[in-house]
Coordinates of C-alpha atoms in Angstrom, one line a residue:
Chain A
X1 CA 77.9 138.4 145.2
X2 CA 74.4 140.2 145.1
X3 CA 72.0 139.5 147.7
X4 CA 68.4 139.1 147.7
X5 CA 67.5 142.5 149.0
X6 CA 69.6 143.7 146.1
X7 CA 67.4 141.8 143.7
X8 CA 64.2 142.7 145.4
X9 CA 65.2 146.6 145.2
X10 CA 66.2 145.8 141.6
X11 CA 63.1 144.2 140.5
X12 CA 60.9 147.2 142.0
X13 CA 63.1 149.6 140.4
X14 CA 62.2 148.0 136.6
X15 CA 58.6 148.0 137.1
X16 CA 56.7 149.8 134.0
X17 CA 60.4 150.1 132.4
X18 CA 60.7 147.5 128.9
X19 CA 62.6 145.0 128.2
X20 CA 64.9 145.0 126.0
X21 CA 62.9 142.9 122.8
X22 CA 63.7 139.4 122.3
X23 CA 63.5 138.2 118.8
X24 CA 62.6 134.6 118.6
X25 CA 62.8 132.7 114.4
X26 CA 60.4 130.1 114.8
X27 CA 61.5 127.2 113.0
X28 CA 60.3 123.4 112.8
X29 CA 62.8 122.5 115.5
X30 CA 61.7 124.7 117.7
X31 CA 58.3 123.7 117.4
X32 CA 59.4 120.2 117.8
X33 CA 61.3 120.9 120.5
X34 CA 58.3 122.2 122.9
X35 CA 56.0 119.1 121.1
X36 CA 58.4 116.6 122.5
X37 CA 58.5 118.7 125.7
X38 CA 54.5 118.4 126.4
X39 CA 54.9 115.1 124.9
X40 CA 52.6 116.1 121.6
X41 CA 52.7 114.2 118.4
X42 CA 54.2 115.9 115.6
X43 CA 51.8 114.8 112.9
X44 CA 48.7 116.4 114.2
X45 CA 50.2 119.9 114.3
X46 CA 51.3 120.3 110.6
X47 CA 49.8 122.1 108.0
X48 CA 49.3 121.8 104.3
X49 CA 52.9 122.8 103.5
X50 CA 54.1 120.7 105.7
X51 CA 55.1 123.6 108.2
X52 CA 55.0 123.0 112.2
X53 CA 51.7 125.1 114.0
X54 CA 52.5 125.7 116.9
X55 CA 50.2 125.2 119.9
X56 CA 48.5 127.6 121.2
X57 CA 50.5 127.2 124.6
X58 CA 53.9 127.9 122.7
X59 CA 53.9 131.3 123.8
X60 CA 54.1 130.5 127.5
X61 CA 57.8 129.5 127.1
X62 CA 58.9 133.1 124.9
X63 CA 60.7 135.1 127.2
X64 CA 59.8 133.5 130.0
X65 CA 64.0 132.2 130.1
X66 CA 64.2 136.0 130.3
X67 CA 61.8 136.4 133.0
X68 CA 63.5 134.3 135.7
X69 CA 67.2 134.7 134.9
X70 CA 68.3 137.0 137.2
X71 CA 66.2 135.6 140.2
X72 CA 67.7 132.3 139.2
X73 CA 71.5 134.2 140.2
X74 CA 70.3 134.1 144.0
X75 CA 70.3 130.5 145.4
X76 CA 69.0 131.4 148.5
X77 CA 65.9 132.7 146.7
X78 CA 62.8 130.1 145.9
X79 CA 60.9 131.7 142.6
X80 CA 57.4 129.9 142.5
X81 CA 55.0 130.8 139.7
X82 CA 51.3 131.8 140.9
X83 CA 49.4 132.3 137.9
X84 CA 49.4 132.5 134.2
X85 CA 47.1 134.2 132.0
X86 CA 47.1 133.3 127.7
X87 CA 45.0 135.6 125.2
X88 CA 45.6 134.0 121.9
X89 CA 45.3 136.2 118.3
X90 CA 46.7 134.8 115.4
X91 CA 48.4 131.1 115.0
X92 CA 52.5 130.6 114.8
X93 CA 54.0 128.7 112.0
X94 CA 57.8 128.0 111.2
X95 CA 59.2 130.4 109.6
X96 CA 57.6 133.2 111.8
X97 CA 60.1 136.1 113.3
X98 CA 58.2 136.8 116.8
X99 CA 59.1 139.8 118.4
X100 CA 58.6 139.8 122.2
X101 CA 58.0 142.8 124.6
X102 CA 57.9 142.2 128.1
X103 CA 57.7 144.6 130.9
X104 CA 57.3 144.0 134.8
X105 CA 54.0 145.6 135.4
X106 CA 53.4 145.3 138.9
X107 CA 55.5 144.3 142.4
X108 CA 53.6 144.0 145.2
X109 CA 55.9 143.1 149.1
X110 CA 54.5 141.5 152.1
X111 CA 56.3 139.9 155.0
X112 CA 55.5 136.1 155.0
X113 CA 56.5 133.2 157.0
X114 CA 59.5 132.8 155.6
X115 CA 60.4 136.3 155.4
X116 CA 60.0 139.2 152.5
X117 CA 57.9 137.6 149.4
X118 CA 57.3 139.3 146.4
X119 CA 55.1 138.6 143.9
X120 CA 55.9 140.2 140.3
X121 CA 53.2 140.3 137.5
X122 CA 54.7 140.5 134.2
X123 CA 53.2 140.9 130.4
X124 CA 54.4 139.5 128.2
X125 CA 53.7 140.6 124.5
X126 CA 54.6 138.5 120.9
X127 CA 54.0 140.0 117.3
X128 CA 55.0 138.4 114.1
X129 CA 57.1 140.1 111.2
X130 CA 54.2 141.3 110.0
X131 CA 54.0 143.6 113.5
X132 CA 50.6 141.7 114.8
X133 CA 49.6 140.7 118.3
X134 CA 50.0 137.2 117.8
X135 CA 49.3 136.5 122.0
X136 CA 49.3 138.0 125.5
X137 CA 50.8 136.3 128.2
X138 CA 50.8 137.3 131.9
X139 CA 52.4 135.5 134.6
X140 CA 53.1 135.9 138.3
X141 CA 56.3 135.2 139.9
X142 CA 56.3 134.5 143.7
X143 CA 59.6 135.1 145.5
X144 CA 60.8 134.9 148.6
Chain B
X1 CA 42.7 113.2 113.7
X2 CA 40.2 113.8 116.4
X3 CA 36.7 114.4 116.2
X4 CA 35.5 117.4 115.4
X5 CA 34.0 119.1 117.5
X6 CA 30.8 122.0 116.6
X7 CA 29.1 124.7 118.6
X8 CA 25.5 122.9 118.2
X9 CA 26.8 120.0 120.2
X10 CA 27.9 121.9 123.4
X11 CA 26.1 121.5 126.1
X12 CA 26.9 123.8 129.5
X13 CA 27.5 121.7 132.5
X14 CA 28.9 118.4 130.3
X15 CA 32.1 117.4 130.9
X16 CA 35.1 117.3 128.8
X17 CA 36.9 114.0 128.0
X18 CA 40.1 114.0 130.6
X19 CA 43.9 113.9 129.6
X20 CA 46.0 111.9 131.5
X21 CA 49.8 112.8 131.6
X22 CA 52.3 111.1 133.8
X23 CA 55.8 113.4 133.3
X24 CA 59.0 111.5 134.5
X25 CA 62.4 113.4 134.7
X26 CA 63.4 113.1 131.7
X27 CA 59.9 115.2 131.0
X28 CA 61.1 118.1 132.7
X29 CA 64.5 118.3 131.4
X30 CA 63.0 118.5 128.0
X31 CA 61.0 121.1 129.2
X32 CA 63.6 123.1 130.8
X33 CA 65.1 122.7 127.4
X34 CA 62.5 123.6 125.8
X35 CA 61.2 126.4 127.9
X36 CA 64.5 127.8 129.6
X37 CA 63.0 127.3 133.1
X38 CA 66.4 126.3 134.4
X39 CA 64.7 126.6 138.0
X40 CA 66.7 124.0 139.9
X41 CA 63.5 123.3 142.1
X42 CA 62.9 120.9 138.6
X43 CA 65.8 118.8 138.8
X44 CA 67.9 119.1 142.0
X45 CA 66.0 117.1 144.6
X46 CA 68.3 118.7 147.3
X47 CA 68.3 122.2 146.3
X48 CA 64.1 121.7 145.9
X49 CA 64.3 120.1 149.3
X50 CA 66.6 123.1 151.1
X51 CA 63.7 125.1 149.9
X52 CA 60.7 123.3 151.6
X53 CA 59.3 121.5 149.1
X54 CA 59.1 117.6 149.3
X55 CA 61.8 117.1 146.3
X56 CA 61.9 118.2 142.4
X57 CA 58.2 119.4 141.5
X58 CA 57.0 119.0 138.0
X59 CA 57.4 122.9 135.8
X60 CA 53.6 124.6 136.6
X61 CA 53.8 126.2 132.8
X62 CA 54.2 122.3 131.8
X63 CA 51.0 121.3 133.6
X64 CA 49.3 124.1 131.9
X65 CA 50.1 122.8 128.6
X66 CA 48.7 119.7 129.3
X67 CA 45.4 121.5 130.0
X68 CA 46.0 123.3 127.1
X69 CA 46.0 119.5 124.9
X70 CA 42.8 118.2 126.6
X71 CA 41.7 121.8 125.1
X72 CA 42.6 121.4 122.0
X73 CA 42.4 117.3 121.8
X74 CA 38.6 118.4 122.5
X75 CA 37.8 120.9 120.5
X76 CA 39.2 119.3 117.3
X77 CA 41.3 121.1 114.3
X78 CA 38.9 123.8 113.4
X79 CA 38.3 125.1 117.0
X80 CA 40.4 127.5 118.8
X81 CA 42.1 128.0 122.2
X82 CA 41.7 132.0 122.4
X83 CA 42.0 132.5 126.4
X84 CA 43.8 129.9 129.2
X85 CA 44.1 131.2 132.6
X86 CA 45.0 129.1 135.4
X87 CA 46.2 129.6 139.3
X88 CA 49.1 127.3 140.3
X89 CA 47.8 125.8 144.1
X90 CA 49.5 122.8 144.6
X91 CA 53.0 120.8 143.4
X92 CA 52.9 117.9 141.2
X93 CA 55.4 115.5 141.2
X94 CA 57.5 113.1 138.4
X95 CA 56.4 110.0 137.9
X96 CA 52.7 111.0 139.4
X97 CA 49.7 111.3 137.5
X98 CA 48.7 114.6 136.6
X99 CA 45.0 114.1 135.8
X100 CA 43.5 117.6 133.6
X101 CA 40.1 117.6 133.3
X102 CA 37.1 120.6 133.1
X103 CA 33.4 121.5 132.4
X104 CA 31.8 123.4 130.1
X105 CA 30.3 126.5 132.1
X106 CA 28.6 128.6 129.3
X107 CA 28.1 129.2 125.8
X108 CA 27.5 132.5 124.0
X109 CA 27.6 134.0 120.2
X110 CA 29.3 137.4 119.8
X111 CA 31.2 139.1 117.4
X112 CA 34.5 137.1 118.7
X113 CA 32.3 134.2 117.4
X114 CA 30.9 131.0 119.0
X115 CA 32.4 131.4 122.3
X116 CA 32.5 128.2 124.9
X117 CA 33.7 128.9 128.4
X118 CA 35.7 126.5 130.4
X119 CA 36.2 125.9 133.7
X120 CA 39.2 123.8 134.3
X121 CA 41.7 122.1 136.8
X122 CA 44.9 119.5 137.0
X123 CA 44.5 116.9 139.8
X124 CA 47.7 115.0 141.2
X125 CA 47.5 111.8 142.4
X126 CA 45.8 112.3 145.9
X127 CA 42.4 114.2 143.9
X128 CA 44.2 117.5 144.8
X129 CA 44.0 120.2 142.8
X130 CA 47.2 121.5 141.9
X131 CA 45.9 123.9 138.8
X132 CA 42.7 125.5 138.6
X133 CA 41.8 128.2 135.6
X134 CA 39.3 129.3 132.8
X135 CA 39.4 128.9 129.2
X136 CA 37.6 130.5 126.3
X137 CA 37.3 128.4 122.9
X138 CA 35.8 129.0 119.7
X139 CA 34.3 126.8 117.8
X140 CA 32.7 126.5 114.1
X141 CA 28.9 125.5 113.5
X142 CA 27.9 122.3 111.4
X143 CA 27.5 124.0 107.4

């Protein structure tokens, strides 16, 4: 059983090291899935070909299931989310192969009210198969 | 198909048209579904309440996207969300209104384009504001 301390120490310990890359292929379900999720209609973002566009908030949810997991392992630990940050390149379409790289780029520690917080940055990076920046994403976990 | 809207028509300090989104329970499950946010602070009213919040809160990322459609319901097919930033500040709740809504701050040409700036902000149902941020469109001129 791992402790919260143990995640703390652990989270500092990644910060500046990579992620492993996650490798999303986009396809219309996906697309439709996150549509029906923000409660979108599915006609408006369809091109020509009759492919799915995806929003230009889609990237807030690649990686992100990444992001949290191992905090998640802790029940005695509340994970809040401060702040997110988009920066959006190129449009994704179905039948895009996104390639994610995210990274823990900051940890900062301070003794709250209800006892150690920390609050993470991370960046979170997503190219297509053609290797382009498609968006940049940075969020900020709160823990404690 | 909504209006398009063009560069020549933006005028700094107007607002833009509000988005309206009330999320039950069965919103955030599609969204943890969606998303992965398996965060049980979404859907377990006591494990949310153990950790001092007042019961399951609506997903913050969620809320964000729903700013992100009053964007983009604005600005019409041909413009384009390029920069959303926003500051989570308060908790929303299922089956509350989560009122999105903004101002136009300033408008600029540079070599990104026809640049608008945005200030915007989510309200819940007490005229709190649970999300505030920035956003950067751009957007085409008439031919």
């Amino acid at each position: 059983m791992i402790d919260s301390s143990q995640v703390f120490e652990e989270v500092k310990k990644r910060t500046g090291v990579p992620h492993p890359p996650i490798v999303y292929n986009v396809e219309n379900g996906m697309i439709e899935r996150f549509l029906e999720a923000i409660g979108e209609s599915n006609t408006k973002w369809r091109n020509n070909n009759g492919q799915l566009i995806a929003p230009p908030t889609f990237p807030l949810i690649l990686g992100f299931d990444c992001m949290i997991q191992e905090l998640n392992e802790v029940p005695s630990l509340t994970i809040l989310h401060g702040s997110t940050e988009l920066e959006s390149y190129l449009p994704i379409v179905a039948g895009d192969t996104l390639t994610i790289e995210m990274c823990i780029t900051n940890v900062r520690e301070r003794e709250g009210k209800t006892g150690q917080t920390l609050f993470i940055n991370f960046e979170i990076k997503c190219r297509n198969q053609q290797h382009e920046l498609t968006s940049i994403c940075r969020q900020l976990a709160i823990i404690y | 198909m909504n209006k398009q809207l063009y560069y020549e028509d933006i005028v700094p300090g107007s607002d833009i048209p509000p988005c309206i989104k009330t999320p039950d329970k069965m919103q955030l499950v599609k969204w943890a579904g969606a998303s992965g946010d398996y965060n049980p602070i979404h859907y377990d009213k006591d494990y949310a309440m153990e950790h001092n919040l007042p019961g399951v809160i609506v997903h913050g990322q969620l809320a964000a996207c729903y700013l992100g459609q009053m964007i983009t319901d604005w600005i019409g097919e041909k413009g384009q969300l390029k920069k959303l930033a926003v500051t989570y500040r308060g908790m929303n709740t299922p089956g509350e209104p989560i009122t999105c809504t903004g101002v136009v701050v300033n408008k600029q040409i540079d070599k990104e384009g026809n640049l608008v700036s945005l200030k915007i902000w989510a309200e819940n149902l007490n005229g709190e504001k649970t999300l505030t941020g920035t956003a950067v469109v751009v957007l085409p001129v008439r031919e």
